[in-house]
Coordinates of C-alpha atoms in Angstrom, one line a residue:
Chain O
M2 CA 44.9 113.4 -80.0
A3 CA 46.5 113.8 -76.7
S4 CA 50.1 112.9 -76.5
I5 CA 51.3 109.8 -74.4
C6 CA 54.7 108.8 -73.2
E7 CA 55.7 105.6 -71.6
C8 CA 58.6 104.8 -69.6
D9 CA 60.2 102.1 -67.6
L10 CA 60.1 102.4 -63.7
P11 CA 62.8 99.7 -63.0
G12 CA 61.9 97.7 -60.0
I13 CA 58.2 98.8 -60.3
G14 CA 56.6 98.6 -63.4
R15 CA 55.8 100.8 -66.1
K16 CA 54.3 104.5 -66.4
F17 CA 52.4 105.9 -69.1
Q18 CA 51.6 109.8 -68.8
I19 CA 48.9 111.3 -71.0
Q20 CA 48.7 114.9 -71.4
T21 CA 44.9 115.7 -72.1
R22 CA 43.4 118.6 -74.2
T23 CA 42.2 120.1 -71.0
G24 CA 45.4 120.6 -69.7
D25 CA 45.4 117.9 -67.0
K26 CA 47.8 115.2 -66.7
L27 CA 46.9 111.7 -66.2
V28 CA 49.6 109.2 -65.2
V29 CA 48.7 105.4 -65.1
V30 CA 51.2 103.2 -63.4
I31 CA 51.3 99.6 -64.0
H32 CA 52.9 97.6 -61.2
D33 CA 54.6 94.4 -61.8
D34 CA 52.7 92.9 -59.2
G35 CA 49.5 93.6 -61.5
R36 CA 48.4 96.6 -59.6
R37 CA 47.6 100.0 -61.5
E38 CA 47.7 103.2 -60.2
M39 CA 46.0 106.3 -61.9
Y40 CA 47.5 109.7 -60.7
H41 CA 45.8 112.9 -61.7
F42 CA 48.0 116.2 -61.8
S43 CA 45.8 119.3 -62.6
S44 CA 47.2 121.9 -64.8
G45 CA 48.4 124.2 -62.1
D46 CA 50.9 121.8 -60.5
P47 CA 52.5 119.4 -62.4
E48 CA 54.5 117.6 -59.7
Q49 CA 51.8 117.3 -56.9
A50 CA 49.0 114.7 -57.7
V51 CA 45.7 115.9 -57.0
S52 CA 44.2 112.4 -56.2
V53 CA 45.4 108.6 -56.6
V54 CA 43.3 105.7 -57.3
T55 CA 44.6 102.2 -57.0
L56 CA 42.9 99.2 -58.4
D57 CA 43.7 95.5 -58.6
D58 CA 44.0 93.8 -62.0
E59 CA 40.1 92.7 -62.1
E60 CA 39.0 96.3 -61.3
A61 CA 41.5 97.8 -63.9
R62 CA 39.9 95.7 -66.5
A63 CA 36.4 96.6 -65.8
V64 CA 37.6 100.3 -65.7
A65 CA 39.2 99.9 -68.9
G66 CA 36.1 98.7 -70.4
I67 CA 34.0 101.4 -69.3
L68 CA 36.5 104.2 -70.3
G69 CA 36.6 102.2 -73.9
G70 CA 32.7 102.1 -74.1
L71 CA 32.8 98.1 -74.4
T72 CA 30.7 97.3 -71.1
Y73 CA 27.1 98.6 -71.2
R74 CA 24.3 97.2 -68.7
P75 CA 20.9 98.3 -69.9
R76 CA 19.8 99.0 -66.5
A77 CA 20.5 102.9 -66.9
L78 CA 19.0 103.7 -70.1
E79 CA 21.7 106.0 -71.3
D80 CA 23.3 106.8 -74.8
V81 CA 23.5 103.1 -76.4
E82 CA 23.8 102.2 -79.7
I83 CA 23.1 99.0 -81.7
T84 CA 25.0 99.1 -84.8
F85 CA 23.6 97.1 -87.8
D86 CA 26.0 98.0 -90.7
Q87 CA 25.1 101.7 -91.2
M88 CA 21.8 101.6 -89.3
V89 CA 22.2 102.8 -85.7
V90 CA 19.4 102.5 -82.8
E91 CA 20.0 105.0 -79.9
W92 CA 18.6 105.7 -76.9
Y93 CA 18.8 109.5 -76.1
R94 CA 17.9 111.2 -73.0
V95 CA 16.3 114.7 -73.1
G96 CA 18.3 116.7 -70.6
P97 CA 16.9 119.8 -69.0
G98 CA 16.9 123.1 -71.0
A99 CA 16.7 121.2 -74.4
A100 CA 15.2 123.4 -77.0
A101 CA 12.6 120.5 -77.8
V102 CA 11.0 120.2 -74.4
G103 CA 7.4 121.0 -74.6
K104 CA 7.2 120.6 -78.0
T105 CA 5.5 118.0 -80.2
I106 CA 7.3 115.6 -82.7
G107 CA 5.2 117.1 -85.4
E108 CA 6.5 120.7 -84.7
L109 CA 9.8 119.4 -84.4
D110 CA 9.3 118.0 -87.9
V111 CA 12.0 115.2 -87.1
R112 CA 11.6 112.9 -89.9
Q113 CA 11.6 115.8 -92.6
S114 CA 14.5 117.6 -91.1
T115 CA 16.8 114.9 -90.3
G116 CA 15.7 111.7 -91.8
A117 CA 15.7 109.5 -88.9
T118 CA 12.7 108.0 -87.0
V119 CA 11.6 108.2 -83.4
I120 CA 10.5 104.7 -82.8
A121 CA 9.5 104.9 -79.3
I122 CA 9.6 107.2 -76.1
I123 CA 10.0 106.1 -72.8
E124 CA 8.5 109.0 -70.3
P125 CA 10.4 109.6 -67.2
D126 CA 7.7 107.6 -65.2
R127 CA 8.8 104.6 -67.4
T128 CA 5.6 104.4 -69.4
K129 CA 6.4 103.2 -72.9
K130 CA 5.0 104.9 -76.3
L131 CA 5.9 102.8 -79.1
N132 CA 5.8 104.4 -82.6
P133 CA 4.5 107.9 -81.3
G134 CA 2.4 110.2 -83.5
P135 CA 3.2 113.7 -84.6
E136 CA 1.0 114.9 -81.7
Q137 CA 3.5 113.2 -79.0
V138 CA 5.1 115.8 -76.8
V139 CA 8.6 115.8 -75.8
R140 CA 9.1 115.9 -71.9
E141 CA 12.3 116.7 -70.1
G142 CA 13.7 113.1 -68.7
S143 CA 12.2 111.4 -71.7
T144 CA 14.2 108.9 -73.5
L145 CA 13.8 108.7 -77.4
L146 CA 14.7 105.9 -79.3
V147 CA 15.9 107.2 -82.5
M148 CA 16.9 105.0 -85.5
G149 CA 18.6 106.1 -88.7
D150 CA 22.2 106.1 -89.9
R151 CA 24.9 107.9 -87.7
K152 CA 24.5 111.2 -89.2
Q153 CA 20.8 111.3 -89.0
V154 CA 20.6 110.2 -85.4
E155 CA 23.5 113.1 -84.7
A156 CA 21.0 115.3 -86.5
V157 CA 18.1 114.3 -84.3
K158 CA 20.2 115.0 -81.0
K159 CA 21.0 118.4 -82.5
L160 CA 17.4 119.1 -83.1
V161 CA 16.2 118.1 -79.8
L162 CA 18.9 120.1 -78.0
A163 CA 19.0 123.5 -80.0
G164 CA 15.5 123.3 -82.1
R165 CA 17.2 123.3 -85.2
Chain T
M4 CA 75.1 69.9 -30.4
E5 CA 72.1 68.8 -28.5
N6 CA 70.3 72.3 -28.4
V7 CA 71.3 73.3 -31.9
V8 CA 67.8 73.0 -33.0
L9 CA 66.2 74.8 -29.9
E10 CA 68.7 77.6 -30.4
L11 CA 68.1 78.0 -34.0
G12 CA 64.4 78.4 -33.1
L13 CA 65.4 81.0 -30.4
A14 CA 67.2 83.1 -33.1
V15 CA 64.6 83.0 -35.7
S16 CA 61.9 83.7 -32.9
L17 CA 64.1 86.9 -31.9
I18 CA 64.1 87.6 -35.6
T19 CA 60.3 87.2 -36.1
L20 CA 59.9 89.7 -33.2
A21 CA 62.3 92.3 -34.6
G22 CA 60.8 92.1 -37.8
L23 CA 57.1 92.5 -36.2
L24 CA 58.5 95.8 -34.5
G25 CA 59.7 97.0 -38.0
A26 CA 56.6 96.5 -39.3
R27 CA 54.7 98.0 -36.9
L28 CA 57.1 101.3 -37.4
R29 CA 56.7 100.5 -41.1
L30 CA 60.6 100.4 -41.5
S31 CA 62.6 97.6 -43.0
I32 CA 63.4 94.5 -41.0
V33 CA 67.4 95.0 -41.6
P34 CA 68.0 97.4 -38.7
F35 CA 65.7 95.3 -36.5
A36 CA 67.5 92.2 -37.0
I37 CA 70.9 93.6 -36.5
L38 CA 69.9 95.1 -33.3
A39 CA 68.2 91.7 -32.2
G40 CA 71.7 90.2 -33.0
L41 CA 73.5 93.0 -31.1
A42 CA 71.2 92.3 -28.1
V43 CA 72.1 88.8 -27.8
G44 CA 75.5 86.8 -28.2
P45 CA 78.3 85.8 -26.0
H46 CA 77.6 88.5 -23.3
A47 CA 73.9 87.5 -23.1
P48 CA 72.3 85.7 -20.1
R49 CA 70.8 82.2 -20.3
F50 CA 67.5 81.3 -18.6
G51 CA 67.5 77.6 -18.2
V52 CA 67.2 75.5 -21.4
F53 CA 67.0 79.2 -23.3
D54 CA 70.7 80.0 -24.1
F55 CA 71.0 83.5 -25.4
R56 CA 74.4 83.4 -26.2
F57 CA 74.1 81.1 -29.1
I58 CA 77.4 79.2 -28.5
Q59 CA 76.5 76.0 -30.0
S60 CA 74.5 77.4 -33.0
G61 CA 76.6 80.6 -33.8
S62 CA 78.6 78.7 -36.5
I63 CA 75.4 77.6 -38.1
I64 CA 73.6 80.7 -38.2
E65 CA 76.7 82.3 -39.6
V66 CA 76.4 79.7 -42.7
M67 CA 72.9 80.3 -43.1
G68 CA 73.9 84.1 -42.8
R69 CA 76.4 83.4 -45.7
L70 CA 73.8 81.8 -47.8
G71 CA 71.7 84.9 -47.3
V72 CA 74.3 87.1 -49.0
L73 CA 74.2 84.5 -51.6
F74 CA 70.6 84.7 -52.2
L75 CA 70.5 88.6 -51.9
L76 CA 73.1 88.8 -54.8
L77 CA 71.6 86.3 -56.8
F78 CA 68.3 88.2 -56.8
L79 CA 70.2 91.3 -57.7
G80 CA 71.6 89.7 -60.5
L81 CA 68.3 88.3 -61.7
E82 CA 66.4 91.8 -61.5
F83 CA 69.5 93.3 -63.2
S84 CA 68.5 93.7 -67.0
M85 CA 71.3 94.9 -69.4
V86 CA 68.7 95.6 -71.8
R87 CA 67.0 98.0 -69.3
L88 CA 70.1 99.6 -68.4
L89 CA 71.2 100.2 -72.1
R90 CA 67.6 101.9 -72.5
A91 CA 68.0 104.4 -69.9
R92 CA 71.7 104.9 -70.3
R93 CA 71.5 108.5 -71.0
S94 CA 69.8 109.7 -67.9
I95 CA 71.3 106.9 -65.7
L96 CA 75.0 107.8 -66.6
A97 CA 74.6 111.7 -66.2
S98 CA 73.0 111.4 -62.7
G99 CA 74.9 108.5 -61.8
L100 CA 78.3 110.1 -62.4
V101 CA 77.3 113.2 -60.5
Y102 CA 76.1 110.9 -57.5
T103 CA 79.6 109.1 -57.5
L104 CA 81.9 112.3 -58.1
I105 CA 80.2 113.8 -55.0
N106 CA 79.7 110.9 -52.7
L107 CA 82.8 108.8 -53.5
P108 CA 85.2 111.8 -51.9
L109 CA 82.8 112.3 -49.2
G110 CA 82.9 108.6 -48.6
L111 CA 86.6 108.5 -48.4
L112 CA 86.9 111.4 -46.2
V113 CA 86.0 109.7 -42.7
P114 CA 88.2 106.7 -43.1
W115 CA 91.0 108.9 -44.3
W116 CA 90.6 111.2 -41.4
M117 CA 90.7 107.9 -39.0
R118 CA 93.8 106.8 -40.7
W119 CA 92.5 103.4 -41.7
P120 CA 94.7 101.6 -44.2
L121 CA 93.7 101.6 -48.1
R122 CA 91.5 98.1 -48.0
E123 CA 89.6 99.6 -45.0
T124 CA 89.1 103.1 -46.6
L125 CA 87.7 101.6 -49.8
T126 CA 85.4 99.1 -47.8
A127 CA 83.8 102.2 -45.5
A128 CA 83.4 104.0 -48.8
G129 CA 81.7 101.2 -50.2
V130 CA 79.2 101.0 -47.2
T131 CA 78.5 104.8 -47.4
I132 CA 78.1 104.9 -50.8
V133 CA 75.1 102.3 -51.8
S134 CA 71.5 103.0 -50.8
S135 CA 69.1 100.4 -50.3
S136 CA 67.5 99.9 -53.3
A137 CA 64.7 97.7 -51.4
I138 CA 63.8 100.6 -49.0
V139 CA 64.2 103.4 -51.5
T140 CA 61.7 101.5 -53.8
K141 CA 59.4 100.4 -51.1
M142 CA 59.3 104.1 -50.0
V143 CA 58.5 105.3 -53.4
V144 CA 55.5 103.0 -53.7
D145 CA 54.1 103.0 -50.2
L146 CA 54.1 107.2 -50.4
R147 CA 52.6 106.8 -53.8
R148 CA 55.0 108.9 -55.5
T149 CA 55.3 106.5 -58.6
A150 CA 54.0 109.0 -60.7
N151 CA 56.1 111.9 -59.8
P152 CA 58.7 113.2 -62.3
E153 CA 61.8 112.7 -59.9
T154 CA 60.9 108.9 -59.6
E155 CA 62.4 108.1 -62.9
I156 CA 65.7 109.7 -61.9
I157 CA 65.6 107.7 -58.3
L158 CA 65.2 104.4 -60.0
G159 CA 67.7 105.1 -62.4
L160 CA 70.3 105.9 -59.6
M161 CA 69.2 102.6 -58.2
L162 CA 70.1 100.9 -61.3
F163 CA 73.3 102.9 -61.7
Q164 CA 73.9 101.9 -57.9
D165 CA 73.5 98.2 -58.8
L166 CA 76.0 98.6 -61.5
F167 CA 78.1 100.3 -59.3
I168 CA 78.2 97.5 -56.7
V169 CA 78.8 94.7 -59.1
L170 CA 82.1 96.2 -60.2
Y171 CA 82.9 97.5 -56.7
L172 CA 82.7 94.3 -55.1
A173 CA 84.4 92.4 -57.9
L174 CA 87.4 95.0 -57.4
V175 CA 87.3 95.2 -53.8
S176 CA 87.1 91.6 -53.0
G177 CA 90.0 91.3 -55.1
L178 CA 92.0 93.6 -53.1
I179 CA 90.7 92.2 -49.8
G180 CA 91.5 88.5 -50.9
A181 CA 95.0 89.8 -51.9
G182 CA 95.9 90.6 -48.2
Q183 CA 98.8 92.6 -47.0
A184 CA 100.7 91.6 -50.4
S185 CA 103.0 93.8 -52.4
P186 CA 101.4 96.2 -54.8
L187 CA 102.2 94.0 -57.9
K188 CA 100.7 90.9 -56.3
T189 CA 97.6 93.0 -55.6
L190 CA 97.2 94.1 -59.0
S191 CA 97.4 90.4 -60.1
H192 CA 94.8 89.4 -57.8
V193 CA 92.5 92.3 -58.8
G194 CA 93.3 91.3 -62.5
V195 CA 92.4 87.7 -61.7
A196 CA 89.0 88.9 -59.9
L197 CA 88.0 90.9 -63.0
A198 CA 89.0 88.0 -65.4
F199 CA 86.7 85.6 -63.5
V200 CA 84.0 88.0 -63.6
L201 CA 84.6 88.5 -67.3
G202 CA 85.0 85.2 -68.2
F203 CA 82.0 83.7 -66.3
L204 CA 80.0 86.2 -67.9
T205 CA 80.9 85.4 -71.7
L206 CA 80.6 81.7 -70.8
G207 CA 77.1 82.5 -69.4
R208 CA 76.4 84.1 -72.6
R209 CA 77.5 81.5 -74.7
L210 CA 75.7 79.1 -72.7
A211 CA 72.6 80.9 -72.5
F212 CA 70.9 78.8 -75.6
R213 CA 72.0 75.7 -73.7
L214 CA 70.6 77.0 -70.2
N215 CA 67.3 77.8 -71.8
H216 CA 67.1 74.3 -72.9
G217 CA 68.2 72.7 -69.9
L218 CA 66.0 74.6 -67.3
A219 CA 62.9 74.1 -69.4
V220 CA 62.9 70.6 -68.8
L221 CA 63.4 70.4 -65.1
S222 CA 60.6 70.2 -62.8
E223 CA 60.0 72.9 -59.9
E224 CA 61.8 70.7 -57.3
L225 CA 64.6 69.8 -59.4
L226 CA 65.2 73.3 -60.7
L227 CA 65.4 74.5 -57.1
V228 CA 67.9 71.7 -56.1
G229 CA 69.9 72.4 -59.1
L230 CA 69.9 76.3 -58.4
F231 CA 71.2 75.6 -54.9
A232 CA 73.9 73.4 -56.4
G233 CA 74.9 76.0 -59.2
L234 CA 74.9 78.8 -56.5
T235 CA 77.0 77.2 -54.2
L236 CA 79.7 75.6 -56.4
V237 CA 80.0 79.0 -58.2
A238 CA 80.4 81.1 -55.1
G239 CA 82.4 78.4 -53.8
L240 CA 84.9 78.6 -56.6
A241 CA 84.6 82.2 -56.8
E242 CA 85.9 82.2 -53.0
R243 CA 88.9 79.9 -54.3
V244 CA 90.1 82.7 -56.8
H245 CA 89.6 85.2 -54.1
V246 CA 86.9 87.2 -55.9
S247 CA 84.2 86.3 -52.6
S248 CA 81.3 84.2 -52.8
A249 CA 79.0 87.3 -53.1
V250 CA 80.5 88.2 -56.4
G251 CA 80.1 84.5 -57.3
A252 CA 76.6 84.4 -56.4
L253 CA 75.9 87.8 -58.5
L254 CA 77.3 86.2 -61.6
V255 CA 74.9 83.3 -61.2
G256 CA 72.2 85.8 -61.1
L257 CA 73.5 87.8 -64.3
V258 CA 73.9 84.8 -66.3
L259 CA 70.5 83.3 -65.6
A260 CA 68.8 86.7 -66.1
E261 CA 69.7 86.3 -69.6
T262 CA 67.7 83.1 -69.9
E263 CA 63.8 82.7 -70.4
H264 CA 63.4 81.4 -66.8
A265 CA 64.6 84.6 -64.8
R266 CA 61.1 85.2 -63.8
R267 CA 60.3 81.8 -62.7
I268 CA 63.6 81.7 -60.9
A269 CA 63.3 84.7 -59.4
Q270 CA 59.9 84.1 -58.0
M271 CA 61.3 80.9 -56.4
V272 CA 64.2 82.7 -54.7
V273 CA 62.4 85.4 -53.1
P274 CA 61.5 83.3 -50.1
F275 CA 64.8 82.0 -49.4
R276 CA 66.3 85.6 -50.0
D277 CA 63.9 86.9 -47.1
F278 CA 64.4 84.0 -44.6
F279 CA 68.3 83.6 -45.0
G280 CA 68.7 87.4 -45.6
A281 CA 67.1 88.1 -42.2
L282 CA 69.6 85.6 -40.6
F283 CA 72.5 87.2 -42.2
F284 CA 71.4 90.7 -40.7
F285 CA 70.9 88.9 -37.3
S286 CA 74.2 87.2 -37.5
F287 CA 75.9 90.3 -38.3
G288 CA 74.4 91.7 -35.3
L289 CA 75.4 88.6 -33.5
G290 CA 79.2 88.8 -34.3
I291 CA 79.4 92.4 -32.9
D292 CA 80.3 93.1 -29.6
P293 CA 78.0 95.9 -28.3
L294 CA 81.0 97.3 -26.2
A295 CA 82.9 98.0 -29.4
L296 CA 80.0 100.1 -30.8
G297 CA 81.3 103.1 -28.6
G298 CA 84.6 103.5 -30.8
A299 CA 82.7 103.4 -33.9
T300 CA 79.9 105.5 -33.1
G301 CA 81.7 108.7 -34.0
P302 CA 83.1 108.0 -37.4
A303 CA 79.8 106.3 -38.2
L304 CA 77.7 109.6 -37.4
A305 CA 80.2 111.9 -39.2
A306 CA 79.9 109.4 -42.1
V307 CA 75.8 109.8 -41.6
V308 CA 76.1 113.6 -41.9
L309 CA 78.6 113.7 -44.8
T310 CA 76.0 110.9 -46.5
V311 CA 73.3 113.3 -46.2
I312 CA 75.1 116.1 -47.5
G313 CA 76.4 114.4 -50.3
N314 CA 73.3 112.5 -51.6
L315 CA 71.1 116.0 -51.0
A316 CA 73.8 117.8 -53.2
A317 CA 74.0 115.0 -56.0
G318 CA 69.9 114.8 -55.8
M319 CA 69.9 118.7 -56.5
L320 CA 72.2 118.7 -59.2
A321 CA 70.8 115.4 -61.0
G322 CA 67.5 116.9 -60.8
R323 CA 68.2 120.4 -61.8
M324 CA 70.1 118.7 -64.8
A325 CA 67.1 116.8 -65.9
R326 CA 65.2 120.1 -65.7
L327 CA 63.0 119.4 -62.6
S328 CA 62.1 121.8 -60.3
P329 CA 63.8 122.7 -57.0
R330 CA 61.2 120.6 -54.8
A331 CA 61.3 117.7 -57.2
S332 CA 65.4 117.7 -57.1
A333 CA 65.2 118.0 -53.1
N334 CA 63.0 115.0 -53.2
I335 CA 65.5 113.0 -55.0
G336 CA 68.4 113.4 -52.3
L337 CA 65.9 112.9 -49.4
T338 CA 64.6 109.6 -51.1
I339 CA 68.0 107.9 -51.7
L340 CA 69.5 108.2 -48.2
S341 CA 68.0 105.1 -46.9
R342 CA 70.9 102.5 -46.4
G343 CA 70.5 98.8 -45.6
E344 CA 71.2 95.5 -47.0
F345 CA 74.2 96.1 -49.3
S346 CA 76.3 98.4 -46.7
I347 CA 75.9 95.4 -44.5
I348 CA 76.9 93.0 -47.3
V349 CA 80.1 95.1 -48.1
A350 CA 81.0 95.0 -44.4
G351 CA 80.5 91.4 -44.1
L352 CA 83.0 91.2 -47.0
A353 CA 85.4 93.1 -44.8
K354 CA 84.7 90.3 -42.0
T355 CA 85.6 87.3 -44.0
G356 CA 88.7 89.1 -45.6
G357 CA 90.2 89.8 -42.1
L358 CA 90.2 93.6 -42.2
L359 CA 90.2 96.0 -38.9
P360 CA 87.2 94.8 -37.0
V361 CA 86.0 98.4 -36.3
L362 CA 84.3 98.3 -39.9
Q363 CA 81.6 96.0 -38.6
P364 CA 80.3 98.3 -35.8
F365 CA 81.0 101.2 -37.9
A366 CA 78.9 99.7 -40.6
A367 CA 76.1 98.6 -38.2
V368 CA 75.8 101.9 -36.5
Y369 CA 75.8 103.5 -39.9
V370 CA 72.9 101.3 -41.2
L371 CA 71.1 101.5 -37.9
V372 CA 70.9 105.2 -38.0
L373 CA 70.1 105.7 -41.7
A374 CA 67.9 102.7 -42.2
V375 CA 65.6 104.5 -39.7
L376 CA 66.4 108.3 -40.5
G377 CA 66.3 107.4 -44.4
P378 CA 62.6 106.7 -44.4
V379 CA 61.6 109.4 -41.9
L380 CA 63.3 112.2 -44.0
T381 CA 61.8 110.8 -47.3
K382 CA 58.1 111.0 -45.5
G383 CA 58.9 114.3 -44.5
S384 CA 60.5 115.6 -47.6
T385 CA 57.9 118.4 -48.2
Q386 CA 58.3 119.8 -45.1
I387 CA 61.9 119.6 -45.1
Y388 CA 62.2 121.3 -48.7
A389 CA 59.9 124.3 -47.3
F390 CA 62.0 124.5 -44.3
L391 CA 65.5 124.5 -46.6
S392 CA 64.4 126.7 -49.1
R393 CA 63.7 129.4 -46.3
V394 CA 67.3 128.9 -45.0
T395 CA 69.0 129.3 -48.1
G396 CA 66.8 132.3 -48.9
R397 CA 67.6 133.8 -45.8
L398 CA 71.6 132.7 -46.3
A399 CA 71.5 134.3 -49.9
G400 CA 70.2 137.6 -48.0
T401 CA 66.9 138.9 -46.7
G402 CA 64.0 140.3 -48.3
A403 CA 63.1 140.1 -52.1
R404 CA 66.6 140.9 -53.5
G405 CA 68.0 137.8 -51.7
R406 CA 65.0 135.5 -52.7
A407 CA 65.6 136.8 -56.3
A408 CA 69.5 136.0 -55.8
A409 CA 68.7 132.8 -54.8
R410 CA 66.2 132.1 -57.6
F411 CA 68.9 133.3 -59.8
A412 CA 71.6 130.9 -58.7
F413 CA 69.1 128.1 -58.9
R414 CA 68.2 129.1 -62.6
R415 CA 72.0 129.3 -63.5
R416 CA 72.6 126.0 -62.3
G417 CA 69.4 124.3 -64.1

């Protein structure tokens, strides 16, 4: 966990300083009037901010939701999860350079090696294949709907990425 | 008295124009309102119905200005939080003591050189020692330096100076109220002043619970009227025991700050503080004869130079003590230079106390310079630091050896 320290800025508000693992410093200042400022200091110079973003209250809440992974709009089919107890359904987009590109689901042996199921594939051109057979080829840019428990779904991601 | 309202309108219009000019230059309204007041007055011409001499309304403007002082200090008291002060006491105490030890003697230097009497000397030192927390805080926010490491120290110093002003005003107003009395009588005056302050604060603490209850049931309208009543009554009583109305207003603020309604009241006070405050700076300028500025310019400019030196040195030292880099430490001194409302309040105190009239033009010139120069230096602090480090490097000797020596000196201090 990164170290976070907070302190008072009398007459201005409160300051939160987060030292990230990557060596950057993120400073969030919450002004008494509701504005928020985010300062980014690179590891090179801890005294001169590289960039500043000022947000009003509403924007700050939206950003907080995005950072915390609370907001999702299913327009961009990125990694999303729906959790039923232990079961997870995840949209997983096959990135460029993934080992599974060009292979079929049968070749990958998804169900045997991971325990999860690919319940649908959405091709880059938006055609949907529900319940794909073992002859289905995985293409770059396709999105796989994977179902299983969390560990199994993670295993599928690994398999697609690294081929193992 | 038939033209009073018209004259008042004229005065507020002048202040508005001054404020517009200030906003255009992104500077505080304080110096411009003083300038507007200086520009008009008994020596000014009159054009038909527009009388720029403000003869009929002068006294009314002055009363409104005095209300402005009350609101400024009431707000200071409301914002002042003992809890906050105690939470940050370690860092504040060190930097505050460094600041005072360096700047108080320097502040006494000019009046001592001018052979002013004791009370005038102390007042002048008060004028030069307190930064304008309003300008400083606004500069930090506007320049987007709130996240910088030195900002904590800067704001801590502002808190310290607020505390300093509280004690200083109580002490000096007691001295001023005593007049030209024997040392023993003066001491008793100061004692009465301090007793009044402490007694009022303890009483306020005792009654905090009752106040909470009483204020909760009041409507906005009644709260405002009641606030006015309490403020003027306490300030007036404070004047009766020679503590000055300013200190009385401050005490009201400090007591109300302990209640649950501090925030609500502070928000209520802001518009009154801004309006009457602007009138106060205008009336301060109005009370000064521009011809008297000449005699005060020399000492005021000398005081400006000493302030710049003292503030820079104190900032450097406080920053190095807190393990900041030289650049951040230089930023401290260059940020706390701005002077404004408090310096004028202290000088106004001298006026009601009947001290030497030279103090007002002295304070006016001093504040006019530093209310403008301070923000300019704050904005250019990066370039100034680069320049200064080149100069000190050269002073310490030329070439690598000198630079190494300068670095070594910094490290020794750090």
